[in-house]
Amino acid sequence: MFSDYSLTELGSIFVMQGFAGLILFSVFLLMALGLAIIFGQMGVINMAHGEFMILGAYVTYFTSQFFLNYLPSLFGIYFFIAMILAFIASGALGMAVEWLMIRHLYKRPLDTLLATWGLSLILQQVYRSVFGPREVGVELPGWMMGSLNLTDAIEVQINGLFVMGLTIAITIAVALLMYRSSWGKQVRAVVQNRTMAGAVGINTERVDRLTFGLGCGIAGVAGSAFTMIGSTGPTAGQLYIVDTFLVVVFGGAQSLIGTIASAFTISQAQSTMEFFLSGSMAKVLTLLGVIIILMLRPQGLFVIKVRR
């Protein structure tokens, strides 16, 4: 297989494959960050996480159409506005869902799984009825098109670099929010001891609602990024929900560092094996490897130690 290539060509191929793995890592991490907040911090199994992501993707699509038809001179900056709108729309829907349904199901994880699975089916049908069953794609600004030539044989996509930069920025923002802000301290206090947090004056219901909204809002931003690498349809979110849960559980449910390490490990393993095997076989082997590791270390790669 490799005898037909020179060492330089093989090196270029592996670099390109590694860059493809970094793009996949960015997508996995963007999706997993919101779920890590909801599942890791709140203990809620949100099976509708993919639908919040697709809502952000639809918001991005309609924002692009609005700028294309009514503000073509500003089309180059529409994506930044679309990300803000996607965060607001998905976050607002998440807060409404928390108030109407999730707040009644805390400490009952299996019930949240069933309830949010039903919600995902409802949202899929709503998207199908409102936006239509056909998949749609956004038109990217001119500055996102094309690629950069690192060498004569190595090219990297500009939109891939943008997704990677966006992922780094959001990850840093989430880390600062959760570990360097007073609100983040309140969230961690509620997670560790809800009764005591309420006793010292923390509004636990407000913290829960904002935390769930934040996780769903980040999923909406992930949906915006998703439009650059794939088409948007009513059921597109289900394509990534298993990978997203896999990243969160494998890394350690309450560990941001674990989520990052898990997303990187799974994406690079899957991308590398796709070079030698088919895409489906690479995914199966990656899943099998993660399952074996979780059998040996069920708490995940990283564990948050809490003083009792």
Short mmCIF file of C-alpha atoms in Angstrom, two decimals:
data_model
loop_
_atom_site.label_atom_id
_atom_site.label_comp_id
_atom_site.label_asym_id
_atom_site.label_seq_id
_atom_site.Cartn_x
_atom_site.Cartn_y
_atom_site.Cartn_z
CA MET A 1 0.00 0.00 0.00
CA PHE A 2 2.76 2.43 0.99
CA SER A 3 5.28 1.32 -1.63
CA ASP A 4 3.67 3.57 -4.24
CA TYR A 5 4.49 6.72 -2.22
CA SER A 6 7.75 8.44 -1.43
CA LEU A 7 8.67 9.35 2.13
CA THR A 8 7.83 12.99 1.43
CA GLU A 9 4.40 12.08 0.06
CA LEU A 10 3.71 9.79 3.03
CA GLY A 11 4.69 12.55 5.43
CA SER A 12 2.37 15.00 3.69
CA ILE A 13 -0.49 12.50 3.79
CA PHE A 14 -0.05 11.90 7.53
CA VAL A 15 0.11 15.65 8.19
CA MET A 16 -3.12 16.18 6.24
CA GLN A 17 -4.73 13.30 8.11
CA GLY A 18 -3.58 14.78 11.40
CA PHE A 19 -5.10 18.13 10.47
CA ALA A 20 -8.37 16.36 9.59
CA GLY A 21 -8.20 14.81 13.06
CA LEU A 22 -7.76 18.25 14.62
CA ILE A 23 -10.88 19.50 12.83
CA LEU A 24 -12.79 16.45 14.09
CA PHE A 25 -11.36 17.13 17.56
CA SER A 26 -12.65 20.71 17.41
CA VAL A 27 -16.15 19.57 16.43
CA PHE A 28 -16.22 16.86 19.13
CA LEU A 29 -15.00 19.29 21.79
CA LEU A 30 -17.46 22.04 20.84
CA MET A 31 -20.36 19.60 21.10
CA ALA A 32 -19.04 17.93 24.24
CA LEU A 33 -18.44 21.17 26.18
CA GLY A 34 -22.15 21.92 26.46
CA LEU A 35 -22.95 18.32 27.34
CA ALA A 36 -20.13 18.19 29.89
CA ILE A 37 -21.72 21.15 31.69
CA ILE A 38 -25.22 19.63 31.62
CA PHE A 39 -24.31 16.00 32.28
CA GLY A 40 -21.14 16.45 34.30
CA GLN A 41 -22.21 19.37 36.46
CA MET A 42 -25.96 18.72 36.72
CA GLY A 43 -26.25 14.95 36.28
CA VAL A 44 -28.88 15.39 33.54
CA ILE A 45 -28.69 12.94 30.62
CA ASN A 46 -29.74 15.26 27.79
CA MET A 47 -30.59 13.12 24.78
CA ALA A 48 -31.90 16.24 23.00
CA HIS A 49 -28.44 17.86 22.98
CA GLY A 50 -28.11 17.27 19.23
CA GLU A 51 -31.39 19.07 18.57
CA PHE A 52 -30.16 22.18 20.42
CA MET A 53 -27.10 22.03 18.19
CA ILE A 54 -29.24 21.78 15.05
CA LEU A 55 -31.30 24.77 16.20
CA GLY A 56 -28.08 26.78 16.17
CA ALA A 57 -27.33 25.44 12.70
CA TYR A 58 -30.75 26.51 11.41
CA VAL A 59 -30.32 29.97 12.97
CA THR A 60 -26.99 30.25 11.14
CA TYR A 61 -28.60 29.20 7.86
CA PHE A 62 -31.41 31.74 8.08
CA THR A 63 -28.99 34.46 9.19
CA SER A 64 -26.86 33.78 6.12
CA GLN A 65 -29.94 33.98 3.89
CA PHE A 66 -31.00 37.27 5.49
CA PHE A 67 -27.60 38.87 4.95
CA LEU A 68 -27.36 37.44 1.45
CA ASN A 69 -30.72 38.89 0.40
CA TYR A 70 -30.93 42.13 2.40
CA LEU A 71 -27.41 43.07 3.56
CA PRO A 72 -25.04 41.67 0.93
CA SER A 73 -22.41 44.32 1.71
CA LEU A 74 -22.09 42.91 5.25
CA PHE A 75 -22.17 39.25 4.24
CA GLY A 76 -18.55 38.79 5.26
CA ILE A 77 -19.35 39.25 8.95
CA TYR A 78 -22.66 37.42 9.12
CA PHE A 79 -21.15 34.32 10.73
CA PHE A 80 -20.14 36.16 13.90
CA ILE A 81 -23.66 37.54 14.29
CA ALA A 82 -25.10 34.10 13.53
CA MET A 83 -23.05 32.53 16.35
CA ILE A 84 -24.38 35.08 18.84
CA LEU A 85 -27.97 34.51 17.68
CA ALA A 86 -27.48 30.73 17.78
CA PHE A 87 -26.21 30.93 21.36
CA ILE A 88 -29.19 33.09 22.40
CA ALA A 89 -31.79 30.92 20.64
CA SER A 90 -30.48 27.56 21.90
CA GLY A 91 -29.78 28.96 25.37
CA ALA A 92 -33.28 30.46 25.67
CA LEU A 93 -34.89 27.21 24.56
CA GLY A 94 -32.70 25.33 27.04
CA MET A 95 -33.76 27.57 29.92
CA ALA A 96 -37.41 27.12 28.95
CA VAL A 97 -36.98 23.33 28.85
CA GLU A 98 -35.27 23.37 32.25
CA TRP A 99 -38.12 25.37 33.78
CA LEU A 100 -40.91 23.35 32.16
CA MET A 101 -39.47 19.83 32.48
CA ILE A 102 -35.94 19.24 33.76
CA ARG A 103 -36.34 20.93 37.17
CA HIS A 104 -38.90 18.29 38.11
CA LEU A 105 -36.53 15.43 37.31
CA TYR A 106 -33.33 16.20 39.24
CA LYS A 107 -31.83 13.19 41.05
CA ARG A 108 -33.69 10.95 38.59
CA PRO A 109 -31.19 10.45 35.73
CA LEU A 110 -33.08 7.66 33.98
CA ASP A 111 -36.21 9.82 33.91
CA THR A 112 -34.23 12.69 32.38
CA LEU A 113 -32.95 10.27 29.73
CA LEU A 114 -36.47 9.23 28.75
CA ALA A 115 -37.88 12.75 28.95
CA THR A 116 -35.14 14.33 26.84
CA TRP A 117 -35.27 11.46 24.34
CA GLY A 118 -38.96 12.23 23.88
CA LEU A 119 -38.09 15.92 23.60
CA SER A 120 -35.56 15.14 20.86
CA LEU A 121 -38.26 13.36 18.83
CA ILE A 122 -40.62 16.30 19.31
CA LEU A 123 -37.98 18.83 18.25
CA GLN A 124 -37.08 16.76 15.18
CA GLN A 125 -40.72 16.79 14.10
CA VAL A 126 -41.01 20.52 14.80
CA TYR A 127 -37.93 21.22 12.67
CA ARG A 128 -39.31 18.98 9.93
CA SER A 129 -42.66 20.79 9.98
CA VAL A 130 -41.28 24.34 10.25
CA PHE A 131 -38.07 24.18 8.20
CA GLY A 132 -38.91 21.28 5.87
CA PRO A 133 -37.50 17.75 5.61
CA ARG A 134 -34.73 18.56 3.13
CA GLU A 135 -31.19 19.30 4.25
CA VAL A 136 -29.85 22.80 3.72
CA GLY A 137 -26.36 24.26 3.60
CA VAL A 138 -25.01 27.72 4.29
CA GLU A 139 -22.98 29.82 1.90
CA LEU A 140 -19.69 30.75 3.53
CA PRO A 141 -18.12 34.21 3.27
CA GLY A 142 -15.33 34.54 0.74
CA TRP A 143 -12.62 34.82 3.40
CA MET A 144 -13.58 31.38 4.76
CA MET A 145 -13.20 29.69 1.38
CA GLY A 146 -10.10 28.03 0.03
CA SER A 147 -7.01 26.79 1.80
CA LEU A 148 -3.55 27.82 2.91
CA ASN A 149 -0.54 26.19 1.27
CA LEU A 150 1.96 25.28 3.98
CA THR A 151 4.14 23.43 1.48
CA ASP A 152 3.76 22.30 -2.12
CA ALA A 153 2.01 19.15 -0.93
CA ILE A 154 0.27 20.28 2.29
CA GLU A 155 -2.86 22.42 2.29
CA VAL A 156 -5.05 23.31 5.28
CA GLN A 157 -8.61 24.53 4.94
CA ILE A 158 -9.30 28.05 6.16
CA ASN A 159 -12.72 27.14 7.58
CA GLY A 160 -11.05 24.27 9.47
CA LEU A 161 -8.59 26.74 11.02
CA PHE A 162 -11.52 28.97 11.97
CA VAL A 163 -13.32 26.07 13.71
CA MET A 164 -10.13 25.26 15.63
CA GLY A 165 -9.69 28.89 16.70
CA LEU A 166 -13.36 29.11 17.71
CA THR A 167 -13.01 25.93 19.78
CA ILE A 168 -9.94 27.25 21.60
CA ALA A 169 -11.69 30.57 22.38
CA ILE A 170 -14.87 28.93 23.70
CA THR A 171 -12.93 26.39 25.76
CA ILE A 172 -10.90 29.15 27.43
CA ALA A 173 -14.08 31.17 28.05
CA VAL A 174 -15.84 28.18 29.65
CA ALA A 175 -12.80 27.40 31.82
CA LEU A 176 -12.62 31.00 33.05
CA LEU A 177 -16.36 31.07 33.67
CA MET A 178 -16.45 27.80 35.60
CA TYR A 179 -13.22 28.17 37.61
CA ARG A 180 -12.47 31.89 37.86
CA SER A 181 -15.87 33.56 38.28
CA SER A 182 -18.22 33.85 41.25
CA TRP A 183 -21.00 32.24 39.23
CA GLY A 184 -18.75 29.25 38.50
CA LYS A 185 -18.12 28.86 42.23
CA GLN A 186 -21.86 28.81 42.80
CA VAL A 187 -22.30 26.12 40.16
CA ARG A 188 -19.63 23.92 41.71
CA ALA A 189 -21.09 24.53 45.18
CA VAL A 190 -24.53 23.40 44.03
CA VAL A 191 -23.01 20.30 42.38
CA GLN A 192 -21.09 19.29 45.50
CA ASN A 193 -23.79 20.01 48.10
CA ARG A 194 -27.10 21.47 46.93
CA THR A 195 -28.61 21.68 50.43
CA MET A 196 -25.66 23.52 51.93
CA ALA A 197 -25.41 25.84 48.92
CA GLY A 198 -29.02 26.82 49.39
CA ALA A 199 -28.45 27.30 53.11
CA VAL A 200 -25.72 29.90 52.51
CA GLY A 201 -27.97 31.95 50.21
CA ILE A 202 -27.27 30.60 46.71
CA ASN A 203 -30.37 30.53 44.51
CA THR A 204 -30.00 26.93 43.37
CA GLU A 205 -32.95 27.05 40.97
CA ARG A 206 -31.48 30.06 39.17
CA VAL A 207 -28.06 28.41 39.00
CA ASP A 208 -29.62 25.25 37.54
CA ARG A 209 -31.54 27.20 34.89
CA LEU A 210 -28.56 29.30 33.83
CA THR A 211 -26.26 26.27 33.77
CA PHE A 212 -28.62 24.29 31.56
CA GLY A 213 -29.09 27.33 29.33
CA LEU A 214 -25.31 27.79 29.05
CA GLY A 215 -24.80 24.17 28.02
CA CYS A 216 -27.55 24.40 25.39
CA GLY A 217 -26.21 27.77 24.17
CA ILE A 218 -22.75 26.26 23.61
CA ALA A 219 -24.46 23.47 21.67
CA GLY A 220 -26.02 26.17 19.47
CA VAL A 221 -22.58 27.64 18.76
CA ALA A 222 -21.38 24.13 17.91
CA GLY A 223 -24.28 23.96 15.46
CA SER A 224 -23.03 27.14 13.80
CA ALA A 225 -19.60 25.58 13.37
CA PHE A 226 -21.24 22.38 12.13
CA THR A 227 -22.68 24.23 9.11
CA MET A 228 -19.14 24.71 7.76
CA ILE A 229 -18.45 20.98 7.48
CA GLY A 230 -21.87 19.45 6.83
CA SER A 231 -25.45 20.07 5.78
CA THR A 232 -28.26 20.79 8.23
CA GLY A 233 -31.38 18.67 8.52
CA PRO A 234 -34.03 17.83 11.14
CA THR A 235 -32.23 14.65 12.26
CA ALA A 236 -28.60 15.71 11.73
CA GLY A 237 -28.03 16.13 15.48
CA GLN A 238 -28.49 12.39 16.05
CA LEU A 239 -25.39 11.67 13.99
CA TYR A 240 -23.15 13.10 16.71
CA ILE A 241 -24.99 12.47 19.98
CA VAL A 242 -23.31 9.08 20.59
CA ASP A 243 -19.84 10.51 19.91
CA THR A 244 -20.57 13.44 22.20
CA PHE A 245 -21.62 11.26 25.14
CA LEU A 246 -18.63 9.04 24.46
CA VAL A 247 -16.26 12.00 24.74
CA VAL A 248 -17.81 13.20 28.02
CA VAL A 249 -17.96 9.79 29.71
CA PHE A 250 -14.49 8.72 28.54
CA GLY A 251 -12.87 11.93 29.78
CA GLY A 252 -14.60 11.98 33.16
CA ALA A 253 -18.03 13.52 33.55
CA GLN A 254 -17.02 16.47 35.75
CA SER A 255 -13.60 17.22 34.27
CA LEU A 256 -13.05 19.92 31.63
CA ILE A 257 -9.46 18.72 31.09
CA GLY A 258 -10.78 15.18 30.72
CA THR A 259 -13.26 16.31 28.07
CA ILE A 260 -10.47 17.98 26.09
CA ALA A 261 -8.15 14.97 26.40
CA SER A 262 -10.95 12.57 25.50
CA ALA A 263 -12.01 14.55 22.41
CA PHE A 264 -8.40 14.70 21.21
CA THR A 265 -7.75 11.00 21.79
CA ILE A 266 -10.94 9.78 20.12
CA SER A 267 -10.70 12.15 17.12
CA GLN A 268 -7.05 11.40 16.39
CA ALA A 269 -7.52 7.65 16.79
CA GLN A 270 -10.54 7.67 14.51
CA SER A 271 -8.90 9.92 11.92
CA THR A 272 -5.70 7.86 11.84
CA MET A 273 -7.52 4.54 11.47
CA GLU A 274 -9.66 5.97 8.66
CA PHE A 275 -6.44 6.24 6.65
CA PHE A 276 -5.92 2.47 6.88
CA LEU A 277 -9.53 1.24 7.17
CA SER A 278 -13.02 2.31 6.19
CA GLY A 279 -14.74 5.08 8.15
CA SER A 280 -17.29 2.72 9.73
CA MET A 281 -14.61 0.22 10.79
CA ALA A 282 -12.49 3.03 12.27
CA LYS A 283 -15.48 4.19 14.33
CA VAL A 284 -16.20 0.64 15.52
CA LEU A 285 -12.59 0.05 16.61
CA THR A 286 -12.46 3.44 18.36
CA LEU A 287 -15.68 2.63 20.24
CA LEU A 288 -14.35 -0.81 21.16
CA GLY A 289 -11.11 0.69 22.51
CA VAL A 290 -13.00 3.23 24.60
CA ILE A 291 -15.27 0.52 26.02
CA ILE A 292 -12.27 -1.60 27.04
CA ILE A 293 -10.63 1.37 28.76
CA LEU A 294 -13.87 2.24 30.58
CA MET A 295 -14.15 -1.35 31.78
CA LEU A 296 -10.71 -0.97 33.35
CA ARG A 297 -11.30 2.62 34.51
CA PRO A 298 -15.06 3.29 34.71
CA GLN A 299 -14.63 6.77 36.23
CA GLY A 300 -12.99 8.02 33.01
CA LEU A 301 -9.57 9.49 32.31
CA PHE A 302 -9.77 12.28 34.88
CA VAL A 303 -11.63 12.36 38.19
CA ILE A 304 -12.48 15.40 40.32
CA LYS A 305 -11.57 14.69 43.95
CA VAL A 306 -14.00 16.16 46.45
CA ARG A 307 -13.39 16.38 50.19
CA ARG A 308 -16.17 14.73 52.15
#
